Amino acid sequence: MLNKMNKMEIAGLAVAGLGTIAGLGIAVYTKIKTNKESKEIEQIMETVSDCTEEINELLKQTGAIED
């Protein structure tokens, strides 16, 4: 099949293939990066939640807020 194609057609196929590979690479990188960042955000939210509970408990003990 390649014998029947001219150099420009073959070059076009090569560029298209490289573009596809690059696109897939970017998609995989983005997926990995966003998963990592979402785990970090979840950890931060857990820390904030724990701190909120502790602050509320301290405020209840001092009488600053009621149940």
CSV table of N, CA, C and O in Angstrom, one decimal, residues 29-52:
chain,number,residue,atom,x,y,z
A,29,TYR,N,-1.4,11.8,30.9
A,29,TYR,CA,-0.8,12.7,31.9
A,29,TYR,C,-1.8,13.5,32.7
A,29,TYR,O,-1.7,13.6,33.9
A,30,THR,N,-2.8,14.0,32.0
A,30,THR,CA,-3.8,14.9,32.6
A,30,THR,C,-4.6,14.0,33.6
A,30,THR,O,-4.9,14.5,34.7
A,31,LYS,N,-4.9,12.8,33.2
A,31,LYS,CA,-5.7,11.9,34.1
A,31,LYS,C,-4.9,11.6,35.4
A,31,LYS,O,-5.5,11.7,36.5
A,32,ILE,N,-3.7,11.3,35.3
A,32,ILE,CA,-2.8,11.0,36.4
A,32,ILE,C,-2.7,12.2,37.3
A,32,ILE,O,-2.8,12.1,38.5
A,33,LYS,N,-2.5,13.4,36.7
A,33,LYS,CA,-2.3,14.6,37.5
A,33,LYS,C,-3.5,15.0,38.2
A,33,LYS,O,-3.5,15.4,39.4
A,34,THR,N,-4.7,14.9,37.6
A,34,THR,CA,-5.9,15.3,38.3
A,34,THR,C,-6.3,14.3,39.4
A,34,THR,O,-6.8,14.7,40.4
A,35,ASN,N,-6.0,13.0,39.2
A,35,ASN,CA,-6.3,12.0,40.3
A,35,ASN,C,-5.4,12.4,41.5
A,35,ASN,O,-5.9,12.3,42.6
A,36,LYS,N,-4.1,12.7,41.2
A,36,LYS,CA,-3.2,13.0,42.3
A,36,LYS,C,-3.7,14.3,43.1
A,36,LYS,O,-3.8,14.3,44.3
A,37,GLU,N,-4.1,15.3,42.3
A,37,GLU,CA,-4.6,16.5,42.9
A,37,GLU,C,-5.9,16.3,43.7
A,37,GLU,O,-6.1,16.9,44.7
A,38,SER,N,-6.8,15.5,43.2
A,38,SER,CA,-8.1,15.2,43.8
A,38,SER,C,-7.9,14.5,45.2
A,38,SER,O,-8.6,14.8,46.1
A,39,LYS,N,-6.9,13.6,45.2
A,39,LYS,CA,-6.5,13.0,46.5
A,39,LYS,C,-6.0,14.0,47.5
A,39,LYS,O,-6.3,13.9,48.7
A,40,GLU,N,-5.2,14.9,47.0
A,40,GLU,CA,-4.7,15.9,47.9
A,40,GLU,C,-5.8,16.8,48.5
A,40,GLU,O,-5.8,17.1,49.6
A,41,ILE,N,-6.8,17.1,47.6
A,41,ILE,CA,-7.9,18.0,48.0
A,41,ILE,C,-8.7,17.2,49.1
A,41,ILE,O,-9.2,17.8,50.1
A,42,GLU,N,-8.9,15.9,48.9
A,42,GLU,CA,-9.7,15.1,49.8
A,42,GLU,C,-9.0,15.1,51.2
A,42,GLU,O,-9.7,15.2,52.2
A,43,GLN,N,-7.7,15.0,51.2
A,43,GLN,CA,-6.9,15.0,52.4
A,43,GLN,C,-7.1,16.3,53.1
A,43,GLN,O,-7.2,16.4,54.4
A,44,ILE,N,-7.0,17.4,52.4
A,44,ILE,CA,-7.2,18.7,53.0
A,44,ILE,C,-8.6,18.9,53.6
A,44,ILE,O,-8.7,19.4,54.7
A,45,MET,N,-9.6,18.4,52.8
A,45,MET,CA,-11.0,18.5,53.3
A,45,MET,C,-11.1,17.7,54.6
A,45,MET,O,-11.9,18.1,55.5
A,46,GLU,N,-10.5,16.6,54.7
A,46,GLU,CA,-10.6,15.8,55.9
A,46,GLU,C,-10.0,16.5,57.1
A,46,GLU,O,-10.5,16.5,58.2
A,47,THR,N,-8.8,17.1,56.8
A,47,THR,CA,-8.1,17.9,57.9
A,47,THR,C,-9.0,19.1,58.3
A,47,THR,O,-9.1,19.3,59.6
A,48,VAL,N,-9.6,19.8,57.4
A,48,VAL,CA,-10.5,20.9,57.8
A,48,VAL,C,-11.6,20.4,58.6
A,48,VAL,O,-12.0,21.0,59.6
A,49,SER,N,-12.2,19.3,58.2
A,49,SER,CA,-13.4,18.7,58.9
A,49,SER,C,-13.0,18.4,60.4
A,49,SER,O,-13.7,18.7,61.3
A,50,ASP,N,-11.8,17.7,60.5
A,50,ASP,CA,-11.3,17.4,61.8
A,50,ASP,C,-11.1,18.6,62.7
A,50,ASP,O,-11.5,18.7,63.9
A,51,CYS,N,-10.5,19.6,62.1
A,51,CYS,CA,-10.2,20.9,62.8
A,51,CYS,C,-11.5,21.6,63.2
A,51,CYS,O,-11.7,22.1,64.3
A,52,THR,N,-12.5,21.5,62.4
A,52,THR,CA,-13.8,22.1,62.7
A,52,THR,C,-14.5,21.5,63.8
A,52,THR,O,-15.0,22.1,64.7
